[in-house]
């Protein structure tokens, strides 16, 4: 098998972080409650995983006010997009290798 | 997007465990040194991940002697095979969802 598991970025070793990236890959930006609803996780859990992805530089935060209420939107950075694409490509290789076996 | 991230078993939230399962999916059984060479990890790291997969009931251990030397072989259980297939199916859905976006 010719798959490099080392290329699977550790940032995605979490289904919540995979879910966040998947959601942000298909939406220009999402706010906290949209992500929370999509992933069905607690506030604390989501916040932890968002922070990790932010720290990696894979997502970015935009804070603003809507009707005088704070609104926080998350979007994927170009680095995040590249890392996520790379991750999915390696996973695709793993899947192919299993199917050919 | 209609992907259930909850179906991604936590046991596979590790590239080393993914690697072990991938190797055992295409080989009836492998010993410790073969797995170690395949994954390029330390003894301690590999042992930890093997223990986790064993605890989940996803791999099983067969201890024997070859030329009076202890030999430990690992293989995938039917439960492990099913869980790994399920995991790859969900990953495949995630990949498809990204490509269609």
PDB file of C-alpha atoms in Angstrom:
ATOM      1  CA  UNK A   1       0.000   0.000   0.000  1.00  0.00           C
ATOM      2  CA  UNK A   2       1.421   3.367  -0.940  1.00  0.00           C
ATOM      3  CA  UNK A   3      -0.417   5.739   1.385  1.00  0.00           C
ATOM      4  CA  UNK A   4       1.407   8.242   3.572  1.00  0.00           C
ATOM      5  CA  UNK A   5      -0.436   8.365   6.864  1.00  0.00           C
ATOM      6  CA  UNK A   6       2.006  11.034   8.004  1.00  0.00           C
ATOM      7  CA  UNK A   7       0.264  13.358   5.566  1.00  0.00           C
ATOM      8  CA  UNK A   8      -2.987  13.099   7.531  1.00  0.00           C
ATOM      9  CA  UNK A   9      -2.836  16.375   9.444  1.00  0.00           C
ATOM     10  CA  UNK A  10      -3.387  15.926  13.168  1.00  0.00           C
ATOM     11  CA  UNK A  11      -5.795  18.876  13.163  1.00  0.00           C
ATOM     12  CA  UNK A  12      -8.370  16.616  11.549  1.00  0.00           C
ATOM     13  CA  UNK A  13      -8.042  13.772  14.046  1.00  0.00           C
ATOM     14  CA  UNK A  14     -11.438  14.742  15.443  1.00  0.00           C
ATOM     15  CA  UNK A  15     -14.852  14.271  13.957  1.00  0.00           C
ATOM     16  CA  UNK A  16     -15.964  17.669  15.269  1.00  0.00           C
ATOM     17  CA  UNK A  17     -13.052  19.433  13.547  1.00  0.00           C
ATOM     18  CA  UNK A  18     -13.702  17.429  10.387  1.00  0.00           C
ATOM     19  CA  UNK A  19     -17.323  18.527  10.603  1.00  0.00           C
ATOM     20  CA  UNK A  20     -16.414  22.200  11.073  1.00  0.00           C
ATOM     21  CA  UNK A  21     -14.084  22.090   8.070  1.00  0.00           C
ATOM     22  CA  UNK A  22     -16.652  20.275   5.930  1.00  0.00           C
ATOM     23  CA  UNK A  23     -19.302  22.842   6.777  1.00  0.00           C
ATOM     24  CA  UNK A  24     -16.961  25.782   6.095  1.00  0.00           C
ATOM     25  CA  UNK A  25     -15.781  24.215   2.839  1.00  0.00           C
ATOM     26  CA  UNK A  26     -19.278  24.476   1.396  1.00  0.00           C
ATOM     27  CA  UNK A  27     -20.310  27.788   3.042  1.00  0.00           C
ATOM     28  CA  UNK A  28     -18.408  31.064   2.665  1.00  0.00           C
ATOM     29  CA  UNK A  29     -18.946  31.695   6.366  1.00  0.00           C
ATOM     30  CA  UNK A  30     -21.074  30.403   9.239  1.00  0.00           C
ATOM     31  CA  UNK A  31     -21.798  31.765  12.679  1.00  0.00           C
ATOM     32  CA  UNK A  32     -21.424  29.864  15.936  1.00  0.00           C
ATOM     33  CA  UNK A  33     -25.052  28.799  16.217  1.00  0.00           C
ATOM     34  CA  UNK A  34     -25.184  27.531  12.633  1.00  0.00           C
ATOM     35  CA  UNK A  35     -22.096  25.392  13.244  1.00  0.00           C
ATOM     36  CA  UNK A  36     -23.517  24.198  16.539  1.00  0.00           C
ATOM     37  CA  UNK A  37     -26.779  23.176  14.940  1.00  0.00           C
ATOM     38  CA  UNK A  38     -25.021  21.480  12.044  1.00  0.00           C
ATOM     39  CA  UNK A  39     -22.764  19.442  14.292  1.00  0.00           C
ATOM     40  CA  UNK A  40     -25.084  18.889  17.250  1.00  0.00           C
ATOM     41  CA  UNK A  41     -22.413  19.555  19.881  1.00  0.00           C
ATOM     42  CA  UNK A  42     -22.285  21.603  23.076  1.00  0.00           C
ATOM     43  CA  UNK A  43     -21.066  25.227  23.114  1.00  0.00           C
ATOM     44  CA  UNK A  44     -17.940  24.282  25.045  1.00  0.00           C
ATOM     45  CA  UNK A  45     -17.046  21.407  22.778  1.00  0.00           C
ATOM     46  CA  UNK A  46     -17.509  23.475  19.624  1.00  0.00           C
ATOM     47  CA  UNK A  47     -15.554  26.422  21.069  1.00  0.00           C
ATOM     48  CA  UNK A  48     -12.612  24.139  21.920  1.00  0.00           C
ATOM     49  CA  UNK A  49     -12.421  22.711  18.424  1.00  0.00           C
ATOM     50  CA  UNK A  50     -12.863  26.106  16.762  1.00  0.00           C
ATOM     51  CA  UNK A  51      -9.965  27.435  18.840  1.00  0.00           C
ATOM     52  CA  UNK A  52      -7.725  24.567  17.710  1.00  0.00           C
ATOM     53  CA  UNK A  53      -8.491  25.165  14.044  1.00  0.00           C
ATOM     54  CA  UNK A  54      -7.986  28.914  14.507  1.00  0.00           C
ATOM     55  CA  UNK A  55      -4.616  28.276  16.146  1.00  0.00           C
ATOM     56  CA  UNK A  56      -3.583  26.147  13.146  1.00  0.00           C
ATOM     57  CA  UNK A  57      -4.543  29.050  10.904  1.00  0.00           C
ATOM     58  CA  UNK A  58      -7.175  26.910   9.183  1.00  0.00           C
ATOM     59  CA  UNK A  59     -10.194  29.057  10.019  1.00  0.00           C
ATOM     60  CA  UNK A  60     -10.608  32.742  10.738  1.00  0.00           C
ATOM     61  CA  UNK A  61     -13.012  34.697  12.855  1.00  0.00           C
ATOM     62  CA  UNK A  62     -14.839  37.881  11.949  1.00  0.00           C
ATOM     63  CA  UNK A  63     -16.566  39.716  14.761  1.00  0.00           C
ATOM     64  CA  UNK A  64     -19.247  42.265  14.026  1.00  0.00           C
ATOM     65  CA  UNK A  65     -22.556  43.611  15.302  1.00  0.00           C
ATOM     66  CA  UNK A  66     -25.940  42.844  13.822  1.00  0.00           C
ATOM     67  CA  UNK A  67     -28.764  44.960  15.286  1.00  0.00           C
ATOM     68  CA  UNK A  68     -26.437  45.904  18.144  1.00  0.00           C
ATOM     69  CA  UNK A  69     -25.875  42.237  18.986  1.00  0.00           C
ATOM     70  CA  UNK A  70     -22.420  40.707  18.662  1.00  0.00           C
ATOM     71  CA  UNK A  71     -22.120  38.279  15.785  1.00  0.00           C
ATOM     72  CA  UNK A  72     -19.145  35.997  15.169  1.00  0.00           C
ATOM     73  CA  UNK A  73     -18.617  34.439  11.787  1.00  0.00           C
ATOM     74  CA  UNK A  74     -16.163  31.725  10.921  1.00  0.00           C
ATOM     75  CA  UNK A  75     -14.663  31.019   7.529  1.00  0.00           C
ATOM     76  CA  UNK A  76     -11.953  28.806   6.106  1.00  0.00           C
ATOM     77  CA  UNK A  77      -8.551  30.305   5.285  1.00  0.00           C
ATOM     78  CA  UNK A  78      -6.668  29.378   2.078  1.00  0.00           C
ATOM     79  CA  UNK A  79      -4.249  27.365   4.276  1.00  0.00           C
ATOM     80  CA  UNK A  80      -7.212  25.557   5.804  1.00  0.00           C
ATOM     81  CA  UNK A  81      -8.686  24.817   2.400  1.00  0.00           C
ATOM     82  CA  UNK A  82      -5.380  23.389   1.209  1.00  0.00           C
ATOM     83  CA  UNK A  83      -4.861  21.276   4.344  1.00  0.00           C
ATOM     84  CA  UNK A  84      -8.415  19.958   4.202  1.00  0.00           C
ATOM     85  CA  UNK A  85      -8.106  19.096   0.500  1.00  0.00           C
ATOM     86  CA  UNK A  86      -4.813  17.308   1.191  1.00  0.00           C
ATOM     87  CA  UNK A  87      -6.440  15.377   4.033  1.00  0.00           C
ATOM     88  CA  UNK A  88      -9.352  14.271   1.863  1.00  0.00           C
ATOM     89  CA  UNK A  89      -6.959  13.244  -0.917  1.00  0.00           C
ATOM     90  CA  UNK A  90      -5.037  10.955   1.448  1.00  0.00           C
ATOM     91  CA  UNK A  91      -8.314   9.517   2.781  1.00  0.00           C
ATOM     92  CA  UNK A  92      -9.368   8.896  -0.812  1.00  0.00           C
ATOM     93  CA  UNK A  93      -6.129   6.968  -1.376  1.00  0.00           C
ATOM     94  CA  UNK A  94      -6.796   4.882   1.734  1.00  0.00           C
ATOM     95  CA  UNK A  95     -10.310   4.097   0.522  1.00  0.00           C
ATOM     96  CA  UNK A  96      -9.027   3.167  -2.938  1.00  0.00           C
ATOM     97  CA  UNK A  97      -6.331   0.939  -1.465  1.00  0.00           C
ATOM     98  CA  UNK A  98      -8.972  -0.931   0.559  1.00  0.00           C
ATOM     99  CA  UNK A  99     -11.258  -1.370  -2.420  1.00  0.00           C
ATOM    100  CA  UNK A 100      -8.469  -2.745  -4.572  1.00  0.00           C
ATOM    101  CA  UNK A 101      -7.473  -5.274  -1.944  1.00  0.00           C
TER     102      UNK A 101
ATOM    103  CA  UNK B   1     -24.850  18.212   3.358  1.00  0.00           C
ATOM    104  CA  UNK B   2     -26.150  14.901   4.550  1.00  0.00           C
ATOM    105  CA  UNK B   3     -23.184  13.336   6.296  1.00  0.00           C
ATOM    106  CA  UNK B   4     -23.384  11.965   9.824  1.00  0.00           C
ATOM    107  CA  UNK B   5     -20.136  12.823  11.539  1.00  0.00           C
ATOM    108  CA  UNK B   6     -21.392  10.989  14.609  1.00  0.00           C
ATOM    109  CA  UNK B   7     -20.888   7.788  12.630  1.00  0.00           C
ATOM    110  CA  UNK B   8     -17.149   8.415  12.465  1.00  0.00           C
ATOM    111  CA  UNK B   9     -15.984   6.063  15.209  1.00  0.00           C
ATOM    112  CA  UNK B  10     -13.682   7.762  17.714  1.00  0.00           C
ATOM    113  CA  UNK B  11     -11.327   4.784  17.539  1.00  0.00           C
ATOM    114  CA  UNK B  12     -10.156   6.039  14.164  1.00  0.00           C
ATOM    115  CA  UNK B  13      -9.453   9.610  15.275  1.00  0.00           C
ATOM    116  CA  UNK B  14      -5.756   8.871  15.008  1.00  0.00           C
ATOM    117  CA  UNK B  15      -3.627   8.419  11.940  1.00  0.00           C
ATOM    118  CA  UNK B  16      -1.652   5.631  13.632  1.00  0.00           C
ATOM    119  CA  UNK B  17      -4.845   3.670  14.378  1.00  0.00           C
ATOM    120  CA  UNK B  18      -6.086   4.340  10.849  1.00  0.00           C
ATOM    121  CA  UNK B  19      -2.769   3.027   9.593  1.00  0.00           C
ATOM    122  CA  UNK B  20      -2.949  -0.129  11.726  1.00  0.00           C
ATOM    123  CA  UNK B  21      -6.466  -0.858  10.498  1.00  0.00           C
ATOM    124  CA  UNK B  22      -5.526  -0.187   6.866  1.00  0.00           C
ATOM    125  CA  UNK B  23      -2.570  -2.550   7.117  1.00  0.00           C
ATOM    126  CA  UNK B  24      -4.630  -5.282   8.794  1.00  0.00           C
ATOM    127  CA  UNK B  25      -7.436  -4.864   6.276  1.00  0.00           C
ATOM    128  CA  UNK B  26      -5.151  -5.989   3.489  1.00  0.00           C
ATOM    129  CA  UNK B  27      -3.111  -8.575   5.430  1.00  0.00           C
ATOM    130  CA  UNK B  28      -4.594 -11.556   7.280  1.00  0.00           C
ATOM    131  CA  UNK B  29      -2.204 -10.875  10.138  1.00  0.00           C
ATOM    132  CA  UNK B  30       0.936  -8.878  10.862  1.00  0.00           C
ATOM    133  CA  UNK B  31       3.434  -8.986  13.691  1.00  0.00           C
ATOM    134  CA  UNK B  32       4.570  -6.029  15.756  1.00  0.00           C
ATOM    135  CA  UNK B  33       7.718  -5.313  13.770  1.00  0.00           C
ATOM    136  CA  UNK B  34       5.900  -5.427  10.432  1.00  0.00           C
ATOM    137  CA  UNK B  35       3.340  -2.910  11.707  1.00  0.00           C
ATOM    138  CA  UNK B  36       6.098  -0.773  13.154  1.00  0.00           C
ATOM    139  CA  UNK B  37       7.999  -0.718   9.887  1.00  0.00           C
ATOM    140  CA  UNK B  38       4.857   0.006   7.871  1.00  0.00           C
ATOM    141  CA  UNK B  39       3.857   2.934  10.071  1.00  0.00           C
ATOM    142  CA  UNK B  40       7.286   4.238  11.027  1.00  0.00           C
ATOM    143  CA  UNK B  41       6.385   4.833  14.678  1.00  0.00           C
ATOM    144  CA  UNK B  42       8.083   4.089  18.001  1.00  0.00           C
ATOM    145  CA  UNK B  43       7.429   0.863  19.932  1.00  0.00           C
ATOM    146  CA  UNK B  44       5.616   2.748  22.689  1.00  0.00           C
ATOM    147  CA  UNK B  45       3.427   4.717  20.327  1.00  0.00           C
ATOM    148  CA  UNK B  46       2.449   1.617  18.350  1.00  0.00           C
ATOM    149  CA  UNK B  47       1.778  -0.402  21.522  1.00  0.00           C
ATOM    150  CA  UNK B  48      -0.540   2.313  22.865  1.00  0.00           C
ATOM    151  CA  UNK B  49      -2.600   2.419  19.697  1.00  0.00           C
ATOM    152  CA  UNK B  50      -2.741  -1.368  19.378  1.00  0.00           C
ATOM    153  CA  UNK B  51      -4.047  -1.557  22.950  1.00  0.00           C
ATOM    154  CA  UNK B  52      -6.817   0.932  22.165  1.00  0.00           C
ATOM    155  CA  UNK B  53      -7.942  -1.003  19.113  1.00  0.00           C
ATOM    156  CA  UNK B  54      -7.768  -4.274  21.061  1.00  0.00           C
ATOM    157  CA  UNK B  55      -9.889  -2.752  23.823  1.00  0.00           C
ATOM    158  CA  UNK B  56     -12.497  -1.751  21.217  1.00  0.00           C
ATOM    159  CA  UNK B  57     -12.526  -5.340  20.016  1.00  0.00           C
ATOM    160  CA  UNK B  58     -11.345  -4.237  16.577  1.00  0.00           C
ATOM    161  CA  UNK B  59      -8.117  -6.233  16.477  1.00  0.00           C
ATOM    162  CA  UNK B  60      -7.037  -9.444  18.154  1.00  0.00           C
ATOM    163  CA  UNK B  61      -3.714 -10.741  19.300  1.00  0.00           C
ATOM    164  CA  UNK B  62      -2.286 -14.220  18.799  1.00  0.00           C
ATOM    165  CA  UNK B  63       0.783 -15.098  20.788  1.00  0.00           C
ATOM    166  CA  UNK B  64       2.977 -18.003  19.770  1.00  0.00           C
ATOM    167  CA  UNK B  65       6.588 -19.123  19.584  1.00  0.00           C
ATOM    168  CA  UNK B  66       8.679 -19.288  16.435  1.00  0.00           C
ATOM    169  CA  UNK B  67      12.055 -21.021  16.905  1.00  0.00           C
ATOM    170  CA  UNK B  68      11.600 -20.644  20.656  1.00  0.00           C
ATOM    171  CA  UNK B  69      11.174 -16.889  20.285  1.00  0.00           C
ATOM    172  CA  UNK B  70       7.899 -15.233  21.253  1.00  0.00           C
ATOM    173  CA  UNK B  71       5.938 -13.962  18.283  1.00  0.00           C
ATOM    174  CA  UNK B  72       2.848 -11.771  18.497  1.00  0.00           C
ATOM    175  CA  UNK B  73       0.531 -11.476  15.547  1.00  0.00           C
ATOM    176  CA  UNK B  74      -2.292  -9.005  15.130  1.00  0.00           C
ATOM    177  CA  UNK B  75      -5.359  -9.399  12.981  1.00  0.00           C
ATOM    178  CA  UNK B  76      -8.624  -7.573  12.422  1.00  0.00           C
ATOM    179  CA  UNK B  77     -11.798  -8.910  14.028  1.00  0.00           C
ATOM    180  CA  UNK B  78     -15.123  -8.994  12.121  1.00  0.00           C
ATOM    181  CA  UNK B  79     -16.295  -6.105  14.356  1.00  0.00           C
ATOM    182  CA  UNK B  80     -13.160  -4.186  13.415  1.00  0.00           C
ATOM    183  CA  UNK B  81     -13.681  -4.879   9.740  1.00  0.00           C
ATOM    184  CA  UNK B  82     -17.267  -3.623   9.961  1.00  0.00           C
ATOM    185  CA  UNK B  83     -16.334  -0.497  11.936  1.00  0.00           C
ATOM    186  CA  UNK B  84     -13.490   0.322   9.558  1.00  0.00           C
ATOM    187  CA  UNK B  85     -15.709  -0.161   6.492  1.00  0.00           C
ATOM    188  CA  UNK B  86     -18.357   2.075   8.062  1.00  0.00           C
ATOM    189  CA  UNK B  87     -15.722   4.712   8.786  1.00  0.00           C
ATOM    190  CA  UNK B  88     -14.424   4.675   5.219  1.00  0.00           C
ATOM    191  CA  UNK B  89     -17.985   4.881   3.874  1.00  0.00           C
ATOM    192  CA  UNK B  90     -18.671   8.035   5.886  1.00  0.00           C
ATOM    193  CA  UNK B  91     -15.325   9.516   4.770  1.00  0.00           C
ATOM    194  CA  UNK B  92     -16.301   8.706   1.201  1.00  0.00           C
ATOM    195  CA  UNK B  93     -19.562  10.620   1.692  1.00  0.00           C
ATOM    196  CA  UNK B  94     -17.632  13.606   3.070  1.00  0.00           C
ATOM    197  CA  UNK B  95     -15.316  13.548   0.053  1.00  0.00           C
ATOM    198  CA  UNK B  96     -18.265  13.299  -2.353  1.00  0.00           C
ATOM    199  CA  UNK B  97     -20.054  16.177  -0.615  1.00  0.00           C
ATOM    200  CA  UNK B  98     -16.942  18.371  -1.026  1.00  0.00           C
ATOM    201  CA  UNK B  99     -16.543  17.491  -4.686  1.00  0.00           C
ATOM    202  CA  UNK B 100     -20.168  18.285  -5.430  1.00  0.00           C
ATOM    203  CA  UNK B 101     -19.955  21.673  -3.767  1.00  0.00           C
TER     204      UNK B 101
END
